[in-house]
Amino acid sequence: MAVAETHLYAKVSNKHRSKSTSVLLESLLAKGFTAHIALKALAATGQKTIEDAAKWLHSHCNDPSLDDPIPQEYALYLCPTGRLHNHLQEFWKESKRQCGKNRAHEIFPHITLCDFFTCEDQKVELLYDTLKKVGDSFSQCFPPSISLSLHSSTSYLGFFVGDSHANILKEFALAFSSEASSLADCQVKPCLKQLHLTLAHKFYPHHQKTLEQLAKCINPGETCQWVAALYSRDMRFVHYQTLRALFQYKPQNIDELMINTGDFIYVDPTQQSDVSEGWVIGTSHRTGCRGFLPENYTERANESDTWVKHREYVFATASRFSTQTENEPNVKLNGEVHNPNMSRSVTNVLSLQNATLRRGVLVMHHGERVDQVFGKSWLQQCLTADGKYYRADLNFPCTLPKRKDSVKHFEYDPPLSCCGIFQSRLIGEALLDQEVTVSYVYSSPALRCIQTAQHVLQGLKLDQKVKIRVEPGLFEWTKWEASRVIPNFMTVTELVAASYKIDTSYRGNFPLSSLVPSESYEEYISRSSAVIKQIVTACPGKGKGVILIVGHGSSLASFTRPLIGLPARDSSNFAEVVRKIPSLGMCFCEELKEENKWQMVNPPVKTLTHGANAAFNWRNGIVED
């Protein structure tokens, strides 16, 4: 061991360190790891086991920052447990389902006692000592229950801590700050403003009433044992987005990132502008390596998913004995705590709200189109010298529907690929499994949308019962048309002759002749807003039937936002948002009839994710060099 490392080891092995932590460090040193890297691994894994630290070190063997003296950031939170925690988790789940994700969902329920601060790896154990020492000194005066009162505004919803109890918590935070400063040389900033437990933050104002109704179902005086817990995070990625890998990805090129299912990836949104469509560049939380990865292999994760819990101090209050009994087991279902005997107050209100739901609007992007796979010149690949269509690849449709005018009009009105047909039917089958009742179907006049609607209905086993209403007003922003003119769509007569289940009695709200080539963004938004409102008005609200609208990537925002009362997106980032919407991407709105409004909720089924499959010639690399 080098002199410097020996000195460092001696420095961290003083009287303040526990025997167990010394044993952990000694074991890692015996395995050949240097002291500063071993300490870094222990800090990154919460100093729990040798196995955790050794696994972290092996995973980070190619991490370019492994030798960098970058400490973790630590925060001290007061976290509820028991029944109150269960009710809060239920609120988290339902508020996300009914109103979408807001900033509060990024972190678990907590009261912040001390903001994030840095601590050198060799002094982390001293923080543990500090927490125990201060916790012991406050254990007798800690309140048996904390007074919480609900506070609501247009962008914040949460519980404020009562003044008398807040003063005790602030004194605890001050004592921790002072002790950590003298013992571990940490500059800790205690929270001395209004102490609170956030329920929702930075949500849309029109969701305030719904969130308040859900919050009023939480009894803040419910039995609870409070725990002061130390958490850490990687300070380099504080302002990054966190993604979770849905599938394994093995790099095809040297600049790509290896990811396993469940890996967390840090992505800087400001660095994505020059990245190819469908890809992101990020850093793996598991390995520390950086590279490109396919975006559709990931989903958004919560900020706190990568945090590490280090040590906690449990305040021994009277409520601890009634937090959980043998007759009230906490069962973990799908990663969430569920108490079978939990109070039904939240469930009852949800049932009451669900009773008022009359209709749903499911806006869907069409399936994979042939030019998406084979490029704008796809038709040239499929025409013989005398202009007849043939199937040049198995992902081309077997045939093209007959139309009176030239087959070349399909160039600007392309059909679905075979994979797109399969995707659409699969989505229909998934909707059937979820018992989604589709009462009305509206489609853009584009062939790819009509085909998507047809095959979704087949998957739902409704193709003989529900007919497709072709609505020209649902066509995408005409400025994006490469031809700079409105495509020559197939007529209703031609569609019916091609066996598409079209409602021939339907007359569109927005005639085809009214579509303006290269329309402005304002014209497109105005058209979309008018059409969606006319469709909703025209469909009776009996039962819980769903109105299915099959359109384009631009449809998801332009039709749902006016329905739920939101202004249009800024035109500068509209294209960027639309670009990331995959084939069969969906948005779902439900009607709250008693409140005369619509709200966005999670779609009833997941979107289909799949990878690219390049054209393959068996000669290349098999029989030819």
PDB file of C-alpha atoms in Angstrom, residues 266-462:
ATOM      1  CA  TYR A 266     -28.692   9.761 -16.965  1.00  0.00           C
ATOM      2  CA  VAL A 267     -29.527  11.951 -19.961  1.00  0.00           C
ATOM      3  CA  ASP A 268     -28.763  15.659 -20.326  1.00  0.00           C
ATOM      4  CA  PRO A 269     -31.671  17.164 -22.342  1.00  0.00           C
ATOM      5  CA  THR A 270     -29.419  20.003 -23.570  1.00  0.00           C
ATOM      6  CA  GLN A 271     -27.082  17.531 -25.314  1.00  0.00           C
ATOM      7  CA  GLN A 272     -29.680  15.739 -27.447  1.00  0.00           C
ATOM      8  CA  SER A 273     -30.202  18.250 -30.274  1.00  0.00           C
ATOM      9  CA  ASP A 274     -27.472  16.801 -32.504  1.00  0.00           C
ATOM     10  CA  VAL A 275     -28.285  13.149 -31.778  1.00  0.00           C
ATOM     11  CA  SER A 276     -29.869  11.065 -34.559  1.00  0.00           C
ATOM     12  CA  GLU A 277     -33.637  10.601 -34.419  1.00  0.00           C
ATOM     13  CA  GLY A 278     -34.661   7.744 -32.141  1.00  0.00           C
ATOM     14  CA  TRP A 279     -31.412   7.826 -30.155  1.00  0.00           C
ATOM     15  CA  VAL A 280     -30.181   9.498 -26.975  1.00  0.00           C
ATOM     16  CA  ILE A 281     -26.748   9.849 -25.454  1.00  0.00           C
ATOM     17  CA  GLY A 282     -26.462   9.098 -21.767  1.00  0.00           C
ATOM     18  CA  THR A 283     -24.416   7.768 -18.858  1.00  0.00           C
ATOM     19  CA  SER A 284     -25.193   4.442 -17.194  1.00  0.00           C
ATOM     20  CA  HIS A 285     -25.827   4.600 -13.448  1.00  0.00           C
ATOM     21  CA  ARG A 286     -24.703   0.970 -13.158  1.00  0.00           C
ATOM     22  CA  THR A 287     -21.399   1.206 -15.034  1.00  0.00           C
ATOM     23  CA  GLY A 288     -20.571   4.918 -15.289  1.00  0.00           C
ATOM     24  CA  CYS A 289     -19.970   4.476 -19.039  1.00  0.00           C
ATOM     25  CA  ARG A 290     -21.355   6.870 -21.621  1.00  0.00           C
ATOM     26  CA  GLY A 291     -22.691   6.268 -25.123  1.00  0.00           C
ATOM     27  CA  PHE A 292     -25.638   6.202 -27.516  1.00  0.00           C
ATOM     28  CA  LEU A 293     -28.685   4.008 -26.983  1.00  0.00           C
ATOM     29  CA  PRO A 294     -32.089   3.629 -28.682  1.00  0.00           C
ATOM     30  CA  GLU A 295     -34.653   5.867 -27.007  1.00  0.00           C
ATOM     31  CA  ASN A 296     -37.521   3.417 -27.461  1.00  0.00           C
ATOM     32  CA  TYR A 297     -35.671   0.934 -25.248  1.00  0.00           C
ATOM     33  CA  THR A 298     -36.252   3.230 -22.259  1.00  0.00           C
ATOM     34  CA  GLU A 299     -38.953   4.956 -20.230  1.00  0.00           C
ATOM     35  CA  ARG A 300     -38.864   7.931 -17.864  1.00  0.00           C
ATOM     36  CA  ALA A 301     -37.891   7.018 -14.309  1.00  0.00           C
ATOM     37  CA  ASN A 302     -38.176   9.006 -11.080  1.00  0.00           C
ATOM     38  CA  GLU A 303     -35.364  11.217  -9.867  1.00  0.00           C
ATOM     39  CA  SER A 304     -35.073   9.305  -6.579  1.00  0.00           C
ATOM     40  CA  ASP A 305     -34.855   5.866  -8.228  1.00  0.00           C
ATOM     41  CA  THR A 306     -31.053   6.120  -8.305  1.00  0.00           C
ATOM     42  CA  TRP A 307     -30.674   7.484  -4.767  1.00  0.00           C
ATOM     43  CA  VAL A 308     -29.044   5.343  -2.084  1.00  0.00           C
ATOM     44  CA  LYS A 309     -30.393   5.059   1.455  1.00  0.00           C
ATOM     45  CA  HIS A 310     -27.531   5.012   3.949  1.00  0.00           C
ATOM     46  CA  ARG A 311     -28.687   5.045   7.567  1.00  0.00           C
ATOM     47  CA  GLU A 312     -31.915   5.899   9.339  1.00  0.00           C
ATOM     48  CA  TYR A 313     -32.953   6.790  12.850  1.00  0.00           C
ATOM     49  CA  VAL A 314     -36.358   5.452  13.926  1.00  0.00           C
ATOM     50  CA  PHE A 315     -38.109   7.623  16.484  1.00  0.00           C
ATOM     51  CA  ALA A 316     -39.627   5.258  19.060  1.00  0.00           C
ATOM     52  CA  THR A 317     -43.067   6.840  19.478  1.00  0.00           C
ATOM     53  CA  ALA A 318     -46.193   5.246  20.917  1.00  0.00           C
ATOM     54  CA  SER A 319     -47.600   4.784  17.411  1.00  0.00           C
ATOM     55  CA  ARG A 320     -44.885   2.300  16.484  1.00  0.00           C
ATOM     56  CA  PHE A 321     -46.768  -0.516  18.188  1.00  0.00           C
ATOM     57  CA  SER A 322     -49.897   0.024  16.102  1.00  0.00           C
ATOM     58  CA  THR A 323     -48.206   0.694  12.775  1.00  0.00           C
ATOM     59  CA  GLN A 324     -48.521  -2.918  11.650  1.00  0.00           C
ATOM     60  CA  THR A 325     -49.946  -6.024  13.246  1.00  0.00           C
ATOM     61  CA  GLU A 326     -50.133  -9.637  12.241  1.00  0.00           C
ATOM     62  CA  ASN A 327     -53.654  -8.991  10.967  1.00  0.00           C
ATOM     63  CA  GLU A 328     -52.514  -6.028   8.825  1.00  0.00           C
ATOM     64  CA  PRO A 329     -49.680  -7.295   6.641  1.00  0.00           C
ATOM     65  CA  ASN A 330     -48.019  -5.015   4.118  1.00  0.00           C
ATOM     66  CA  VAL A 331     -47.820  -6.938   0.853  1.00  0.00           C
ATOM     67  CA  LYS A 332     -45.613  -5.734  -1.965  1.00  0.00           C
ATOM     68  CA  LEU A 333     -47.481  -5.823  -5.261  1.00  0.00           C
ATOM     69  CA  ASN A 334     -45.736  -4.646  -8.438  1.00  0.00           C
ATOM     70  CA  GLY A 335     -43.179  -2.781  -6.365  1.00  0.00           C
ATOM     71  CA  GLU A 336     -45.818  -0.869  -4.375  1.00  0.00           C
ATOM     72  CA  VAL A 337     -46.811  -1.381  -0.740  1.00  0.00           C
ATOM     73  CA  HIS A 338     -50.397  -2.514  -0.388  1.00  0.00           C
ATOM     74  CA  ASN A 339     -52.273  -3.039   2.869  1.00  0.00           C
ATOM     75  CA  PRO A 340     -55.286  -5.334   2.384  1.00  0.00           C
ATOM     76  CA  ASN A 341     -57.081  -3.787   5.382  1.00  0.00           C
ATOM     77  CA  MET A 342     -56.266  -0.190   4.496  1.00  0.00           C
ATOM     78  CA  SER A 343     -59.012   2.369   4.992  1.00  0.00           C
ATOM     79  CA  ARG A 344     -61.222   2.478   1.927  1.00  0.00           C
ATOM     80  CA  SER A 345     -61.646   6.266   1.962  1.00  0.00           C
ATOM     81  CA  VAL A 346     -59.507   6.875  -1.123  1.00  0.00           C
ATOM     82  CA  THR A 347     -61.066   3.901  -2.924  1.00  0.00           C
ATOM     83  CA  ASN A 348     -64.582   5.111  -2.128  1.00  0.00           C
ATOM     84  CA  VAL A 349     -63.925   8.550  -3.555  1.00  0.00           C
ATOM     85  CA  LEU A 350     -62.312   7.016  -6.634  1.00  0.00           C
ATOM     86  CA  SER A 351     -65.390   4.853  -7.129  1.00  0.00           C
ATOM     87  CA  LEU A 352     -67.574   7.939  -6.824  1.00  0.00           C
ATOM     88  CA  GLN A 353     -65.452   9.753  -9.388  1.00  0.00           C
ATOM     89  CA  ASN A 354     -65.400   6.762 -11.739  1.00  0.00           C
ATOM     90  CA  ALA A 355     -69.188   6.696 -11.605  1.00  0.00           C
ATOM     91  CA  THR A 356     -69.188  10.143 -13.194  1.00  0.00           C
ATOM     92  CA  LEU A 357     -66.951   9.074 -16.074  1.00  0.00           C
ATOM     93  CA  ARG A 358     -69.139   8.819 -19.141  1.00  0.00           C
ATOM     94  CA  ARG A 359     -66.848   8.851 -22.127  1.00  0.00           C
ATOM     95  CA  GLY A 360     -63.255   8.462 -23.118  1.00  0.00           C
ATOM     96  CA  VAL A 361     -61.355   9.781 -26.115  1.00  0.00           C
ATOM     97  CA  LEU A 362     -58.441   7.638 -27.279  1.00  0.00           C
ATOM     98  CA  VAL A 363     -56.224   9.490 -29.768  1.00  0.00           C
ATOM     99  CA  MET A 364     -53.888   7.147 -31.615  1.00  0.00           C
ATOM    100  CA  HIS A 365     -50.976   7.597 -34.016  1.00  0.00           C
ATOM    101  CA  HIS A 366     -51.256   5.307 -37.053  1.00  0.00           C
ATOM    102  CA  GLY A 367     -49.080   2.206 -37.411  1.00  0.00           C
ATOM    103  CA  GLU A 368     -45.794   1.815 -39.272  1.00  0.00           C
ATOM    104  CA  ARG A 369     -46.077   3.108 -42.851  1.00  0.00           C
ATOM    105  CA  VAL A 370     -44.084   1.720 -45.773  1.00  0.00           C
ATOM    106  CA  ASP A 371     -42.151   4.920 -46.522  1.00  0.00           C
ATOM    107  CA  GLN A 372     -41.078   4.991 -42.876  1.00  0.00           C
ATOM    108  CA  VAL A 373     -39.197   1.753 -43.543  1.00  0.00           C
ATOM    109  CA  PHE A 374     -38.243   1.955 -47.217  1.00  0.00           C
ATOM    110  CA  GLY A 375     -37.981   5.718 -47.750  1.00  0.00           C
ATOM    111  CA  LYS A 376     -39.844   8.148 -49.979  1.00  0.00           C
ATOM    112  CA  SER A 377     -38.948   6.141 -53.088  1.00  0.00           C
ATOM    113  CA  TRP A 378     -40.659   2.998 -51.784  1.00  0.00           C
ATOM    114  CA  LEU A 379     -43.118   2.869 -54.686  1.00  0.00           C
ATOM    115  CA  GLN A 380     -40.341   2.771 -57.280  1.00  0.00           C
ATOM    116  CA  GLN A 381     -39.070  -0.412 -55.624  1.00  0.00           C
ATOM    117  CA  CYS A 382     -42.450  -2.086 -56.095  1.00  0.00           C
ATOM    118  CA  LEU A 383     -43.430  -1.239 -59.658  1.00  0.00           C
ATOM    119  CA  THR A 384     -42.633  -3.324 -62.716  1.00  0.00           C
ATOM    120  CA  ALA A 385     -41.690  -1.716 -66.019  1.00  0.00           C
ATOM    121  CA  ASP A 386     -45.364  -1.679 -67.053  1.00  0.00           C
ATOM    122  CA  GLY A 387     -46.426  -0.021 -63.795  1.00  0.00           C
ATOM    123  CA  LYS A 388     -47.804  -3.054 -61.927  1.00  0.00           C
ATOM    124  CA  TYR A 389     -47.292  -3.485 -58.178  1.00  0.00           C
ATOM    125  CA  TYR A 390     -45.291  -6.401 -56.790  1.00  0.00           C
ATOM    126  CA  ARG A 391     -44.067  -7.218 -53.275  1.00  0.00           C
ATOM    127  CA  ALA A 392     -40.347  -6.391 -53.221  1.00  0.00           C
ATOM    128  CA  ASP A 393     -39.938  -7.189 -49.487  1.00  0.00           C
ATOM    129  CA  LEU A 394     -42.023  -9.139 -46.986  1.00  0.00           C
ATOM    130  CA  ASN A 395     -42.762  -5.926 -45.109  1.00  0.00           C
ATOM    131  CA  PHE A 396     -44.497  -4.451 -48.173  1.00  0.00           C
ATOM    132  CA  PRO A 397     -48.271  -5.103 -48.260  1.00  0.00           C
ATOM    133  CA  CYS A 398     -49.347  -8.111 -50.328  1.00  0.00           C
ATOM    134  CA  THR A 399     -51.456  -5.875 -52.568  1.00  0.00           C
ATOM    135  CA  LEU A 400     -52.470  -2.243 -52.902  1.00  0.00           C
ATOM    136  CA  PRO A 401     -56.160  -1.325 -52.860  1.00  0.00           C
ATOM    137  CA  LYS A 402     -57.609  -0.407 -56.236  1.00  0.00           C
ATOM    138  CA  ARG A 403     -58.179   3.216 -57.075  1.00  0.00           C
ATOM    139  CA  LYS A 404     -59.432   4.866 -60.263  1.00  0.00           C
ATOM    140  CA  ASP A 405     -56.588   7.334 -60.630  1.00  0.00           C
ATOM    141  CA  SER A 406     -52.894   6.503 -60.931  1.00  0.00           C
ATOM    142  CA  VAL A 407     -51.232   4.079 -58.522  1.00  0.00           C
ATOM    143  CA  LYS A 408     -48.531   6.741 -58.165  1.00  0.00           C
ATOM    144  CA  HIS A 409     -50.838   8.702 -55.832  1.00  0.00           C
ATOM    145  CA  PHE A 410     -49.878   6.150 -53.169  1.00  0.00           C
ATOM    146  CA  GLU A 411     -46.481   7.875 -53.053  1.00  0.00           C
ATOM    147  CA  TYR A 412     -48.015  10.713 -51.030  1.00  0.00           C
ATOM    148  CA  ASP A 413     -50.713   8.591 -49.407  1.00  0.00           C
ATOM    149  CA  PRO A 414     -48.711   5.494 -48.426  1.00  0.00           C
ATOM    150  CA  PRO A 415     -50.262   2.358 -46.883  1.00  0.00           C
ATOM    151  CA  LEU A 416     -49.196   0.546 -43.727  1.00  0.00           C
ATOM    152  CA  SER A 417     -46.358  -1.940 -43.894  1.00  0.00           C
ATOM    153  CA  CYS A 418     -47.113  -5.537 -42.957  1.00  0.00           C
ATOM    154  CA  CYS A 419     -45.575  -4.847 -39.555  1.00  0.00           C
ATOM    155  CA  GLY A 420     -47.870  -1.816 -39.237  1.00  0.00           C
ATOM    156  CA  ILE A 421     -50.895  -4.033 -39.906  1.00  0.00           C
ATOM    157  CA  PHE A 422     -49.702  -6.515 -37.272  1.00  0.00           C
ATOM    158  CA  GLN A 423     -49.065  -3.686 -34.783  1.00  0.00           C
ATOM    159  CA  SER A 424     -52.561  -2.302 -35.251  1.00  0.00           C
ATOM    160  CA  ARG A 425     -54.266  -5.653 -34.779  1.00  0.00           C
ATOM    161  CA  LEU A 426     -52.123  -6.308 -31.696  1.00  0.00           C
ATOM    162  CA  ILE A 427     -53.236  -3.004 -30.147  1.00  0.00           C
ATOM    163  CA  GLY A 428     -56.857  -3.932 -30.847  1.00  0.00           C
ATOM    164  CA  GLU A 429     -56.411  -7.298 -29.140  1.00  0.00           C
ATOM    165  CA  ALA A 430     -54.805  -5.596 -26.131  1.00  0.00           C
ATOM    166  CA  LEU A 431     -57.741  -3.174 -25.883  1.00  0.00           C
ATOM    167  CA  LEU A 432     -60.083  -6.166 -26.011  1.00  0.00           C
ATOM    168  CA  ASP A 433     -58.178  -7.832 -23.166  1.00  0.00           C
ATOM    169  CA  GLN A 434     -58.656  -4.662 -21.103  1.00  0.00           C
ATOM    170  CA  GLU A 435     -62.389  -4.720 -21.925  1.00  0.00           C
ATOM    171  CA  VAL A 436     -62.242  -1.297 -23.595  1.00  0.00           C
ATOM    172  CA  THR A 437     -65.563  -0.573 -25.288  1.00  0.00           C
ATOM    173  CA  VAL A 438     -65.105   1.445 -28.489  1.00  0.00           C
ATOM    174  CA  SER A 439     -68.377   3.029 -29.581  1.00  0.00           C
ATOM    175  CA  TYR A 440     -67.184   5.399 -32.316  1.00  0.00           C
ATOM    176  CA  VAL A 441     -64.187   5.453 -34.637  1.00  0.00           C
ATOM    177  CA  TYR A 442     -62.960   8.523 -36.493  1.00  0.00           C
ATOM    178  CA  SER A 443     -60.036   8.472 -38.896  1.00  0.00           C
ATOM    179  CA  SER A 444     -57.948  10.888 -40.898  1.00  0.00           C
ATOM    180  CA  PRO A 445     -58.531  10.421 -44.646  1.00  0.00           C
ATOM    181  CA  ALA A 446     -54.942   9.171 -45.030  1.00  0.00           C
ATOM    182  CA  LEU A 447     -54.917   5.501 -46.070  1.00  0.00           C
ATOM    183  CA  ARG A 448     -52.480   4.529 -43.292  1.00  0.00           C
ATOM    184  CA  CYS A 449     -54.922   5.870 -40.674  1.00  0.00           C
ATOM    185  CA  ILE A 450     -57.950   4.144 -42.165  1.00  0.00           C
ATOM    186  CA  GLN A 451     -56.017   0.859 -42.307  1.00  0.00           C
ATOM    187  CA  THR A 452     -54.922   1.293 -38.700  1.00  0.00           C
ATOM    188  CA  ALA A 453     -58.518   1.888 -37.598  1.00  0.00           C
ATOM    189  CA  GLN A 454     -59.686  -1.160 -39.566  1.00  0.00           C
ATOM    190  CA  HIS A 455     -57.133  -3.523 -38.022  1.00  0.00           C
ATOM    191  CA  VAL A 456     -57.607  -2.143 -34.505  1.00  0.00           C
ATOM    192  CA  LEU A 457     -61.329  -2.873 -34.887  1.00  0.00           C
ATOM    193  CA  GLN A 458     -60.504  -6.385 -36.095  1.00  0.00           C
ATOM    194  CA  GLY A 459     -58.387  -6.949 -32.981  1.00  0.00           C
ATOM    195  CA  LEU A 460     -61.306  -5.658 -30.891  1.00  0.00           C
ATOM    196  CA  LYS A 461     -63.673  -7.978 -32.812  1.00  0.00           C
ATOM    197  CA  LEU A 462     -65.792  -4.939 -33.647  1.00  0.00           C
TER     198      LEU A 462
END
